[in-house]
PDB file of C-alpha atoms in Angstrom:
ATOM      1  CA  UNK A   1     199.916 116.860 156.033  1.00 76.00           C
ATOM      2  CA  UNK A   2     200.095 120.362 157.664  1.00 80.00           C
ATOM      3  CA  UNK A   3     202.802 121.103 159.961  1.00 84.00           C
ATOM      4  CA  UNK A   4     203.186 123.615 162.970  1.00 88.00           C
ATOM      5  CA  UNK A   5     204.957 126.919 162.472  1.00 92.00           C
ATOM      6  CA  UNK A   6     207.830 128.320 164.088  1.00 95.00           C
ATOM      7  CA  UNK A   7     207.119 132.020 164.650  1.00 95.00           C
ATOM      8  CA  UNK A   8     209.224 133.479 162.104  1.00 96.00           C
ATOM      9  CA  UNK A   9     207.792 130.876 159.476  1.00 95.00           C
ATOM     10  CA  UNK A  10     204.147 132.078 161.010  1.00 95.00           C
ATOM     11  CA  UNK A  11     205.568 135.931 160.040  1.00 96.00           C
ATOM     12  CA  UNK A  12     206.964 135.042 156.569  1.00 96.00           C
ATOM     13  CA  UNK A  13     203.277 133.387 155.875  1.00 95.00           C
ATOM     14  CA  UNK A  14     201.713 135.935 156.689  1.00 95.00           C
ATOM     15  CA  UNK A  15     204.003 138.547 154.279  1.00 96.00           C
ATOM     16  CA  UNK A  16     203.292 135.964 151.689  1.00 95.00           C
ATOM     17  CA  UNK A  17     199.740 136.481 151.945  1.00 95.00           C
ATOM     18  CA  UNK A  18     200.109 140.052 151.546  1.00 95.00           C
ATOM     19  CA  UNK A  19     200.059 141.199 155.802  1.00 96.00           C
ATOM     20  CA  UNK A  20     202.340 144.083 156.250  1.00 96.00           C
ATOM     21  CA  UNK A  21     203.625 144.694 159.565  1.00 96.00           C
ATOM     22  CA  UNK A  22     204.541 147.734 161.394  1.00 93.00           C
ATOM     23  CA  UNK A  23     206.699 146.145 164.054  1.00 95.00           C
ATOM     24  CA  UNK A  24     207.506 142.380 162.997  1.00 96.00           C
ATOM     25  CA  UNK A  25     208.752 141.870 167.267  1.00 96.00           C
ATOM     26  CA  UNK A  26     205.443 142.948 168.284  1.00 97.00           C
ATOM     27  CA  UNK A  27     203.800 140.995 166.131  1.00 97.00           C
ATOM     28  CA  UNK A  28     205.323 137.814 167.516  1.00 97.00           C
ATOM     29  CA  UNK A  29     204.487 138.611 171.026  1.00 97.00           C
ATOM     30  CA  UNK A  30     200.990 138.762 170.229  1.00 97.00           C
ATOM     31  CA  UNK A  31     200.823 135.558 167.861  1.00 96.00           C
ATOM     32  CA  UNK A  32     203.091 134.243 171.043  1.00 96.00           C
ATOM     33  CA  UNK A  33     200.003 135.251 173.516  1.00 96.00           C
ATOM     34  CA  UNK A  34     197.166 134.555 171.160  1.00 95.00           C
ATOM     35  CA  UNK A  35     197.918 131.797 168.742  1.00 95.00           C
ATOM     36  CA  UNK A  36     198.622 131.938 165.051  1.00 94.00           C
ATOM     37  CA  UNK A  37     194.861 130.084 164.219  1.00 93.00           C
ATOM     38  CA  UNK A  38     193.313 131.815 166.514  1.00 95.00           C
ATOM     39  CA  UNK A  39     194.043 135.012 165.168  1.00 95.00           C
ATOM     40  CA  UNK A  40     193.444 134.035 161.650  1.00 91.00           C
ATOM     41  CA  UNK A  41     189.343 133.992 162.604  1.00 92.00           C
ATOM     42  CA  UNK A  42     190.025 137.818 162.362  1.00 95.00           C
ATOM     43  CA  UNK A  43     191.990 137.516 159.175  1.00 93.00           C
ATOM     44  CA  UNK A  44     188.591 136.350 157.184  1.00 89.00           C
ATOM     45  CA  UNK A  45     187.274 139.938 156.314  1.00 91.00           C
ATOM     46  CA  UNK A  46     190.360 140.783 154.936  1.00 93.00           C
ATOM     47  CA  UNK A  47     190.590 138.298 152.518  1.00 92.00           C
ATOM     48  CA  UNK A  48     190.091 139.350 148.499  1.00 90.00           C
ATOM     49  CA  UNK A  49     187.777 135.768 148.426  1.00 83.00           C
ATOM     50  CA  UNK A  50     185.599 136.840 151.738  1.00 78.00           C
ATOM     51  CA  UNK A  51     183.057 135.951 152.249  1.00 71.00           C
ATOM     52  CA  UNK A  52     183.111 133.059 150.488  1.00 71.00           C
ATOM     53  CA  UNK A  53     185.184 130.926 152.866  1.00 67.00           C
ATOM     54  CA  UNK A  54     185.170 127.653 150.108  1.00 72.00           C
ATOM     55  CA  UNK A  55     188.501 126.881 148.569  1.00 74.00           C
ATOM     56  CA  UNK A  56     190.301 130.123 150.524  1.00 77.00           C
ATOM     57  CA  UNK A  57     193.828 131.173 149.711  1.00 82.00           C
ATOM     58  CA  UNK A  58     194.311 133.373 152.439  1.00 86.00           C
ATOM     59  CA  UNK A  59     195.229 135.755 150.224  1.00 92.00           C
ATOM     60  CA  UNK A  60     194.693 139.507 151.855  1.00 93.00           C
ATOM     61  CA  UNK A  61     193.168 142.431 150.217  1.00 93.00           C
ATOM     62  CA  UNK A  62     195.980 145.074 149.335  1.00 93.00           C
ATOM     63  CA  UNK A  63     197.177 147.200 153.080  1.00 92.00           C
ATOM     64  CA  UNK A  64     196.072 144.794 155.074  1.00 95.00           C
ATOM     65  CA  UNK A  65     198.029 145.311 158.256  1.00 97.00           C
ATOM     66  CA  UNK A  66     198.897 143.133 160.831  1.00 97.00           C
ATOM     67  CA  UNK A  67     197.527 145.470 163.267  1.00 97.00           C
ATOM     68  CA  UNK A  68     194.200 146.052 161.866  1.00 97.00           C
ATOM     69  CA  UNK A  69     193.407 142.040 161.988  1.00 97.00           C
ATOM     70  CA  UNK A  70     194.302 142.667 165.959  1.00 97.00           C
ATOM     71  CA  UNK A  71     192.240 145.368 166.313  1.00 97.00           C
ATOM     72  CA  UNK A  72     189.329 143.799 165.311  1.00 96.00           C
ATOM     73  CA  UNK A  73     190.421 140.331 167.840  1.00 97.00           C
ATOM     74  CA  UNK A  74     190.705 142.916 170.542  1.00 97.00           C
ATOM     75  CA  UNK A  75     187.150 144.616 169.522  1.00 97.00           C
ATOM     76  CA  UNK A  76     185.265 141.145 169.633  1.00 97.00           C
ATOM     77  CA  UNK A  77     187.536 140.179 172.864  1.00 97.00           C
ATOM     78  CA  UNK A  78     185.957 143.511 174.341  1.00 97.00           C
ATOM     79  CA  UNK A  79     182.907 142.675 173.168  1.00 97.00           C
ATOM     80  CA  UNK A  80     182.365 139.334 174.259  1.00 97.00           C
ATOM     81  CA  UNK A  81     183.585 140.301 177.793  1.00 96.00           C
ATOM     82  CA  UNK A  82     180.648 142.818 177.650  1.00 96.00           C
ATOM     83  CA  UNK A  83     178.036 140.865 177.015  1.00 97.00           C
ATOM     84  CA  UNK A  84     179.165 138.355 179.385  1.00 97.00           C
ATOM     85  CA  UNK A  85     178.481 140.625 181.985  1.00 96.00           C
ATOM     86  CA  UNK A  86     174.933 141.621 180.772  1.00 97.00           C
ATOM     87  CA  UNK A  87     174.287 138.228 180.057  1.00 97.00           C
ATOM     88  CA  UNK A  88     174.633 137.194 183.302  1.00 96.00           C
ATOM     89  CA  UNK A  89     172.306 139.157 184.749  1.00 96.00           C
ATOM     90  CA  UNK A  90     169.634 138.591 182.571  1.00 97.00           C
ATOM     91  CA  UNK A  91     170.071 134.812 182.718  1.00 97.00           C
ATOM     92  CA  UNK A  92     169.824 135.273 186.775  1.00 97.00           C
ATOM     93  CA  UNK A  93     166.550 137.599 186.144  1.00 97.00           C
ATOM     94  CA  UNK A  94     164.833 134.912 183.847  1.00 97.00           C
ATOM     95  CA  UNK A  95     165.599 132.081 185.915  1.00 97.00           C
ATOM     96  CA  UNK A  96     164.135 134.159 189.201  1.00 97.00           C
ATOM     97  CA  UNK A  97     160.975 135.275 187.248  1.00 96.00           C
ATOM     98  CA  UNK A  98     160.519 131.474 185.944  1.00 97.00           C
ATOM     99  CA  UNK A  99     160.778 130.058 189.294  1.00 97.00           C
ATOM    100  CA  UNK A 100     158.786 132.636 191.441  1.00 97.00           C
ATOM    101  CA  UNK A 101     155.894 132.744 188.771  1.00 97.00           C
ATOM    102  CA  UNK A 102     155.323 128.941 187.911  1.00 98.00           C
ATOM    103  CA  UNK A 103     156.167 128.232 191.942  1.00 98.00           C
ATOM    104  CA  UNK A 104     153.230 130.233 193.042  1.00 98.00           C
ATOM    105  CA  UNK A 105     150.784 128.766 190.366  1.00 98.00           C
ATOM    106  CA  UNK A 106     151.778 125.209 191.677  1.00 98.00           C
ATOM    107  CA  UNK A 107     152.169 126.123 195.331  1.00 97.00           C
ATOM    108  CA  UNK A 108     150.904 122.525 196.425  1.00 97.00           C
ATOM    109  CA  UNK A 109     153.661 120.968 194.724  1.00 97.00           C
ATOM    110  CA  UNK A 110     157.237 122.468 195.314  1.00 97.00           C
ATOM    111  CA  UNK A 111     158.304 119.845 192.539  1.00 97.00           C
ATOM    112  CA  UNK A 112     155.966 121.122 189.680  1.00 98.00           C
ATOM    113  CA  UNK A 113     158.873 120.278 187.455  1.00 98.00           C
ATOM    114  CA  UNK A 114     158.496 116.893 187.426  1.00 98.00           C
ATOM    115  CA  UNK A 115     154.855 116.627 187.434  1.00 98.00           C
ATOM    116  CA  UNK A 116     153.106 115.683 184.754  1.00 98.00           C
ATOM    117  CA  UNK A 117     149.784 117.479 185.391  1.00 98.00           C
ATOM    118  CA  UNK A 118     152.029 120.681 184.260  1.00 98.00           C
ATOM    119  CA  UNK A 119     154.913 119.440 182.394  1.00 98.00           C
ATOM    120  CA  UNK A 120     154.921 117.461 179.229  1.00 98.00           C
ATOM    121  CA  UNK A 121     155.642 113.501 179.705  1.00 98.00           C
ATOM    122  CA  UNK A 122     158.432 113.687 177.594  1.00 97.00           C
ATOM    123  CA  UNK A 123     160.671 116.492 179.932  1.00 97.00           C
ATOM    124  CA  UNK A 124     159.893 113.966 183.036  1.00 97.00           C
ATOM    125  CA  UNK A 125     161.220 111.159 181.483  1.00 97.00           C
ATOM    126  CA  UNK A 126     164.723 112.811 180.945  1.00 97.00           C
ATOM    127  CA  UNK A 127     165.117 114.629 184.147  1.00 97.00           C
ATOM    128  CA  UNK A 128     166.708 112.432 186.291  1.00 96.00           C
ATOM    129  CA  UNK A 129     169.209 111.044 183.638  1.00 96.00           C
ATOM    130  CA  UNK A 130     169.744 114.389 181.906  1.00 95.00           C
ATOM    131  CA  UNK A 131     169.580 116.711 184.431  1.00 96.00           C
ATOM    132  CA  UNK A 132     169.263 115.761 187.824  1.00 97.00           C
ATOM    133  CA  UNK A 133     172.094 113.012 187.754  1.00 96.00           C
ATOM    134  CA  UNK A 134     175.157 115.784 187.670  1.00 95.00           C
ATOM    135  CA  UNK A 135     172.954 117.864 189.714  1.00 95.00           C
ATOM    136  CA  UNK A 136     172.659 115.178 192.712  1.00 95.00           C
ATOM    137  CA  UNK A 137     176.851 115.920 192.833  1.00 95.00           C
ATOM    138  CA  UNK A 138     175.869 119.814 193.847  1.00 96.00           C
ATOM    139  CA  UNK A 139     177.069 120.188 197.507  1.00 96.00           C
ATOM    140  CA  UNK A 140     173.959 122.057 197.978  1.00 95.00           C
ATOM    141  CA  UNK A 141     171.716 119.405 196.678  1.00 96.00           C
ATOM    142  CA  UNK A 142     173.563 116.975 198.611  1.00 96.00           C
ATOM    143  CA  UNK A 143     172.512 119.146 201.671  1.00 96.00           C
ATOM    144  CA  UNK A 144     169.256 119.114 201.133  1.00 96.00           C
ATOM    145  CA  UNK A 145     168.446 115.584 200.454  1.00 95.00           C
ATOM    146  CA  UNK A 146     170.269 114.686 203.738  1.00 95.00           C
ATOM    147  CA  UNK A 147     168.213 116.894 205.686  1.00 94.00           C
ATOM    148  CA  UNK A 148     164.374 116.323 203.517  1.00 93.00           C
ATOM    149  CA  UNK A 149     162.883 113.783 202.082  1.00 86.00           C
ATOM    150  CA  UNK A 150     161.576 113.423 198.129  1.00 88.00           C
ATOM    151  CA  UNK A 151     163.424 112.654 195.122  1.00 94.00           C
ATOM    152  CA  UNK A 152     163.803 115.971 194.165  1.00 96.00           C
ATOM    153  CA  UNK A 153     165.187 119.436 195.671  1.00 97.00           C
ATOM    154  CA  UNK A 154     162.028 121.814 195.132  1.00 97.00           C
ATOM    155  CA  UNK A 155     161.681 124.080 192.722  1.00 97.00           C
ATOM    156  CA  UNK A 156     163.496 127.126 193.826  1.00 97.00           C
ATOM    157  CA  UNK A 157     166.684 125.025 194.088  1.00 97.00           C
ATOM    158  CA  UNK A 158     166.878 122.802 191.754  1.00 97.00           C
ATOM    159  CA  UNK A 159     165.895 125.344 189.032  1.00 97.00           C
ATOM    160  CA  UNK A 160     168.589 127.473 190.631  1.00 97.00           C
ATOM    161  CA  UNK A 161     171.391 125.376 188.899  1.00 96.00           C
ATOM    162  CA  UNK A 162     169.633 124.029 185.948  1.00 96.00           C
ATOM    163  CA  UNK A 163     171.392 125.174 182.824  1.00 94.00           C
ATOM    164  CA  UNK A 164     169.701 127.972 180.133  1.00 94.00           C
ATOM    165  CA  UNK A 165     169.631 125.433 177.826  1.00 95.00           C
ATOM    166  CA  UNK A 166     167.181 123.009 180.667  1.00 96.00           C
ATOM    167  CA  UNK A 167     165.207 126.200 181.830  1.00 97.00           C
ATOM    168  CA  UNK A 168     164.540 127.002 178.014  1.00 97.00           C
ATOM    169  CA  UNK A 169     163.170 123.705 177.489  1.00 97.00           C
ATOM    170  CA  UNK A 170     161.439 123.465 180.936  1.00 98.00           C
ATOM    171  CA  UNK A 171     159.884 126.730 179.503  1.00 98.00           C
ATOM    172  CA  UNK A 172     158.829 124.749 176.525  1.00 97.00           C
ATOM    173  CA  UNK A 173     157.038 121.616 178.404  1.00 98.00           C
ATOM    174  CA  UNK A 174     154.898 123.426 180.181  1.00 98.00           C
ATOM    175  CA  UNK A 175     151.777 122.308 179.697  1.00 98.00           C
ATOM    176  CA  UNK A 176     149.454 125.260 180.305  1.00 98.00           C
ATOM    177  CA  UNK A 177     149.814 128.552 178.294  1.00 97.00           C
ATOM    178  CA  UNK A 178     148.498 130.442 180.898  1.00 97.00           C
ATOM    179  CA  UNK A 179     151.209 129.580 182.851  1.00 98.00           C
ATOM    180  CA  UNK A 180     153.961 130.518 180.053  1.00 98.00           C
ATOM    181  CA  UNK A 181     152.483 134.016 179.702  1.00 97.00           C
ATOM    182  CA  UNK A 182     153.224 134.735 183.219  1.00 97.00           C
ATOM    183  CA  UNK A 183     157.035 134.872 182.417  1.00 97.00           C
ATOM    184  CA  UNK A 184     156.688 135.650 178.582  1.00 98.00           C
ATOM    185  CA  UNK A 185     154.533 138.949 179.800  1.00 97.00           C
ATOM    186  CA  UNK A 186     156.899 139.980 182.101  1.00 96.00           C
ATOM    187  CA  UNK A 187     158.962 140.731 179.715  1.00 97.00           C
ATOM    188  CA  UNK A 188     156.475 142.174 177.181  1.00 97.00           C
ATOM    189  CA  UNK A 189     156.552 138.798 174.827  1.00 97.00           C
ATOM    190  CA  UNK A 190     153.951 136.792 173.548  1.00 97.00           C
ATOM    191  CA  UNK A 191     155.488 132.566 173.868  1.00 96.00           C
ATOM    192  CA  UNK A 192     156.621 132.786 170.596  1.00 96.00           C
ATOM    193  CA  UNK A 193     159.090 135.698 170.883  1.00 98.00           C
ATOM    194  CA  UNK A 194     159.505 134.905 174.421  1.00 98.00           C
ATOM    195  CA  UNK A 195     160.990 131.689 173.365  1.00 97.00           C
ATOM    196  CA  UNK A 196     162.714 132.881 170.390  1.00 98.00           C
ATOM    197  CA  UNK A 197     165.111 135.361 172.332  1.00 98.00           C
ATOM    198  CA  UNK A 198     165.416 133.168 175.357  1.00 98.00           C
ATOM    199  CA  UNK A 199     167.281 130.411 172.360  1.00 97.00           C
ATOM    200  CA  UNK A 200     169.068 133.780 170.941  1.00 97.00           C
ATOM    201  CA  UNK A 201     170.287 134.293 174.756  1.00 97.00           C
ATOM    202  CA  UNK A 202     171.538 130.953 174.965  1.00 96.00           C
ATOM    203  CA  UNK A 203     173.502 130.687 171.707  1.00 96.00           C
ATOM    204  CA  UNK A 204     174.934 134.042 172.322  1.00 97.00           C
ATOM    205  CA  UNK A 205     175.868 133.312 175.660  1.00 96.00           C
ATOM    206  CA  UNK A 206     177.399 129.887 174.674  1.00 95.00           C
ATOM    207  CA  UNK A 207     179.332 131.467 172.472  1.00 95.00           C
ATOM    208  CA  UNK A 208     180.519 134.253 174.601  1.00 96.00           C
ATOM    209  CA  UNK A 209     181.352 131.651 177.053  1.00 94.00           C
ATOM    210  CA  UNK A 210     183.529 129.654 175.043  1.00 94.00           C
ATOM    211  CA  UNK A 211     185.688 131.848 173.621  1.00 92.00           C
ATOM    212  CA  UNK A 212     183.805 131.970 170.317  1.00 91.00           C
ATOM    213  CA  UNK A 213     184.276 134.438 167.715  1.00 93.00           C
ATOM    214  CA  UNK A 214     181.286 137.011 167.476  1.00 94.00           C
ATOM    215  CA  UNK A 215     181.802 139.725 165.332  1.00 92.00           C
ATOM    216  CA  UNK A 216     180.373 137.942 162.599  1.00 90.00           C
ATOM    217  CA  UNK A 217     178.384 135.223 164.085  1.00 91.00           C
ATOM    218  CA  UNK A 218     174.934 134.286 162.383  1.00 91.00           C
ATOM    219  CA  UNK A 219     171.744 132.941 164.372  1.00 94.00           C
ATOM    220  CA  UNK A 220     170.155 130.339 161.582  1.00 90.00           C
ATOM    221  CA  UNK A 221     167.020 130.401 162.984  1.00 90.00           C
ATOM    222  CA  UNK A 222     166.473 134.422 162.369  1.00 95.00           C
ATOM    223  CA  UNK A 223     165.508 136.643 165.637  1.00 97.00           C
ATOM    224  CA  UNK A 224     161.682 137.707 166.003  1.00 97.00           C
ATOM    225  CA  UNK A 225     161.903 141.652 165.218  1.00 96.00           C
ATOM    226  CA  UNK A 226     159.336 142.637 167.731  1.00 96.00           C
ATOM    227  CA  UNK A 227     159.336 143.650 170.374  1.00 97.00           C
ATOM    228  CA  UNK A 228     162.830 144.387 170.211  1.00 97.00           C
ATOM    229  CA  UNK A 229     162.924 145.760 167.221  1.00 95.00           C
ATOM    230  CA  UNK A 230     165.186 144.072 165.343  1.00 95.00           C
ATOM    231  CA  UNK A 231     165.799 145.647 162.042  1.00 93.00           C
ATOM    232  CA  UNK A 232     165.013 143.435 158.936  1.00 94.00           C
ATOM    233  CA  UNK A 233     168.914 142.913 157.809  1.00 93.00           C
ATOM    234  CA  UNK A 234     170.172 141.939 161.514  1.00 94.00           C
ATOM    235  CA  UNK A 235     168.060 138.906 162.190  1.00 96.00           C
ATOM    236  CA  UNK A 236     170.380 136.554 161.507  1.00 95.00           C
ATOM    237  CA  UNK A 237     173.873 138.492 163.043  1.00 94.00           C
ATOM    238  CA  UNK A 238     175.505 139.811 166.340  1.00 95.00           C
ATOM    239  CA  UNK A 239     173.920 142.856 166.384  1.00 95.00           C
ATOM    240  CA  UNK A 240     170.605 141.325 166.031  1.00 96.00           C
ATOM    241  CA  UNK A 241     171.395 139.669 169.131  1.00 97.00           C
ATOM    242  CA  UNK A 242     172.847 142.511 170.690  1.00 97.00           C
ATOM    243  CA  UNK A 243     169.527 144.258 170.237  1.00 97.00           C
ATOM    244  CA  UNK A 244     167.550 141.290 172.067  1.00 98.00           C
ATOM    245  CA  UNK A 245     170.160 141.564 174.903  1.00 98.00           C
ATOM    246  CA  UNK A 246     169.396 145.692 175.260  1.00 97.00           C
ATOM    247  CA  UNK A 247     165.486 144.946 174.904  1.00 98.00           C
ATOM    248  CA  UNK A 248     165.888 142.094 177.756  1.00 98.00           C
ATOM    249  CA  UNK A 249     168.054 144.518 179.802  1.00 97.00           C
ATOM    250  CA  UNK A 250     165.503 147.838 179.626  1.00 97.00           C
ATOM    251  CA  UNK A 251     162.711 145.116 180.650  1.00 97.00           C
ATOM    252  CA  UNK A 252     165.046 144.390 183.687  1.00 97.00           C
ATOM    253  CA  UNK A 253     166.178 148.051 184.469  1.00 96.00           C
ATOM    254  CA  UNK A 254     166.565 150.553 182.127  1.00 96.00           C
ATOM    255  CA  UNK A 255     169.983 151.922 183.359  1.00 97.00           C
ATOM    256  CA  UNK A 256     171.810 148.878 183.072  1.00 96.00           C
ATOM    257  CA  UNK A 257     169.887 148.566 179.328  1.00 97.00           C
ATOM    258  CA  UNK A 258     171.877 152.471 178.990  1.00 97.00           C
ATOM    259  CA  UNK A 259     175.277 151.530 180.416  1.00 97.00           C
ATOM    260  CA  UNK A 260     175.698 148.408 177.728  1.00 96.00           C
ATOM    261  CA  UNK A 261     174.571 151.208 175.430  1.00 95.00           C
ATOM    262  CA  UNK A 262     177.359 153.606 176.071  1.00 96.00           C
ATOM    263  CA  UNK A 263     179.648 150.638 177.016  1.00 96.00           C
ATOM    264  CA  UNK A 264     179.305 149.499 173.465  1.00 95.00           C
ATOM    265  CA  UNK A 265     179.470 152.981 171.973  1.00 94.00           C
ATOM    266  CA  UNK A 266     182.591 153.880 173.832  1.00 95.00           C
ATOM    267  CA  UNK A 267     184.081 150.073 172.735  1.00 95.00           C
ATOM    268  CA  UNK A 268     183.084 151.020 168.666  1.00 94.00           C
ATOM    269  CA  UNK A 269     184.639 154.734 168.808  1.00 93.00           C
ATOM    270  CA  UNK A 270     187.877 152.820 170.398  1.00 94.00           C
ATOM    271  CA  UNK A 271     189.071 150.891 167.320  1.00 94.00           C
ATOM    272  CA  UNK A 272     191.869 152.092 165.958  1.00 92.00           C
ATOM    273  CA  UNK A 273     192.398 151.537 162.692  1.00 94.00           C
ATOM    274  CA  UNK A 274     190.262 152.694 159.732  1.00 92.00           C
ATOM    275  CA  UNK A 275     189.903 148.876 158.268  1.00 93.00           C
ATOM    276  CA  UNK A 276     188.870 147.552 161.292  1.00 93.00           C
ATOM    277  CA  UNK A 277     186.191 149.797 161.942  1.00 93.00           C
ATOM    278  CA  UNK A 278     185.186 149.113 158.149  1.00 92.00           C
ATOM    279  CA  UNK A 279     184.739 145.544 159.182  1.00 91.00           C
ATOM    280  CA  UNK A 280     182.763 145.923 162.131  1.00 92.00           C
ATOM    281  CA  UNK A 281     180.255 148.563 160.158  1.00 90.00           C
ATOM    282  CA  UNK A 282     179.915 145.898 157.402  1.00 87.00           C
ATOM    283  CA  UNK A 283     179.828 142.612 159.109  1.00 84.00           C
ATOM    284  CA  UNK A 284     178.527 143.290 162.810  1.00 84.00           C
ATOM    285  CA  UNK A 285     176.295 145.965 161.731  1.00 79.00           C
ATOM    286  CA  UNK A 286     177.615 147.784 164.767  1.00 78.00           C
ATOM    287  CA  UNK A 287     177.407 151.752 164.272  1.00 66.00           C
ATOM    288  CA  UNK A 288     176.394 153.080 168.002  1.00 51.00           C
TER     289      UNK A 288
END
């Protein structure tokens, strides 16, 4: 059975794998601040057996410094905190576009979302239990069911703090095209690709949320290359996802889509060290 580490065992593992250090005291401080494991998730590049991550050794590839693997944790920190931000706002525009466009195409029923003239049986039936029941705890909900009647808050709140993960499968049950293309085309999509990078948004976003390491995360499912323009070997990786984050962003405003641009630029040209900019060429794709 494994057992924890005291910092100066953590230190002589890491010499024993072949990590040279440049200050040995400031190394602790940062395994102190961000956790031995943790840090090892930026360790995985620098392995001689990478990327084949079956029956490791941890063994390092010859230099590997202590302060290159924390160059590239501080790079994917960075990064993550980036697209956070842009994130955000494009999960605020799509929700805004979704409810404004499908609200006026149903304007006789402010509840279109649980009506099954528009939205597939199968949605209806899980609302209440999978959605609604945390939602009825909202203060705001609570609000509004004390002062109107109906089982539901209309659209235009209750959408409001439905997840990305609900709104992409709302998306999904709609019954009518016509009434997909009105958000899909506002963002230059047909459905397909529309729903494609709405699921990249989410599992990017999830990701960035929790804490996840990035750098070198994969999307199974592949990323439609148009209309973003994804290039044939980013697909399935970060920077494919990157790329479906700028396209979303110009659709939105094209100076926010510049600032990430140059945000991410000035965050590449800021690594430090020679092998961590190596790793982020290789495995993120990332050369802005």
């Amino acid at each position: 059975m494994e057992k924890a580490y005291t910092i100066d065992q953590q230190i002589a593992q890491l010499k024993s794998n072949g990590m040279m250090f440049d200050d040995e005291e400031k190394a602790k401080e940062i395994l102190l601040d961000v956790g031995y494991y943790r840090l090892g998730f930026y360790s995985f590049p620098y392995e001689i057996k990478f990327p084949c991550l079956e029956h490791r050794d941890h063994k390092l590839k010859l230099g590997t410094t202590f302060k290159s693997v924390y160059d590239l944790y501080e790079f994917d920190t960075r990064l993550r905190r980036l697209l956070l931000n842009a994130l955000d706002r494009i999960e605020v525009n799509i929700r805004t576009k979704f409810i404004y466009n499908i609200s006026l195409r149903y304007i006789d029923d402010p509840c279109w979302f649980v009506n099954r003239k528009y939205v597939t049986s199968n949605f209806v039936n899980a609302f209440e239990e999978q959605v609604y029941a945390a939602m009825r705890k909202n203060p705001i909900i609570q609000h509004h069911h004390a002062n109107h009647p109906g089982i539901y808050a209309p659209a235009w709140k209750t959408i409001e703090f439905m997840t990305i993960g609900n709104i992409i499968t709302l998306y999904d049950s709609l019954k009518e095209t016509d009434a997909k293309d009105l958000v899909a085309n506002a963002y230059g999509c047909s459905r397909g690709v529309f729903y494609n990078y709405m699921e990249t948004i989410r599992v990017l976003r999830n990701k960035c949320a929790h804490g996840g390491c990035i750098y070198r995360m994969d999307f199974p499912r592949g990323i439609k290359r148009l209309p973003a323009d994804i290039s044939a070997d980013c697909r399935h990786n970060i920077k494919g996802g990157i790329d479906v984050v700028r396209y979303i962003l110009g659709c939105i405003s094209q100076t926010r889509k510049t600032e990430l641009e140059n945000e991410i630029h000035n965050l590449v040209c800021s690594i430090q060290t020679d092998e961590a900019k190596k790793v982020v060429a290789q495995t993120s794709k990332l050369e802005y």
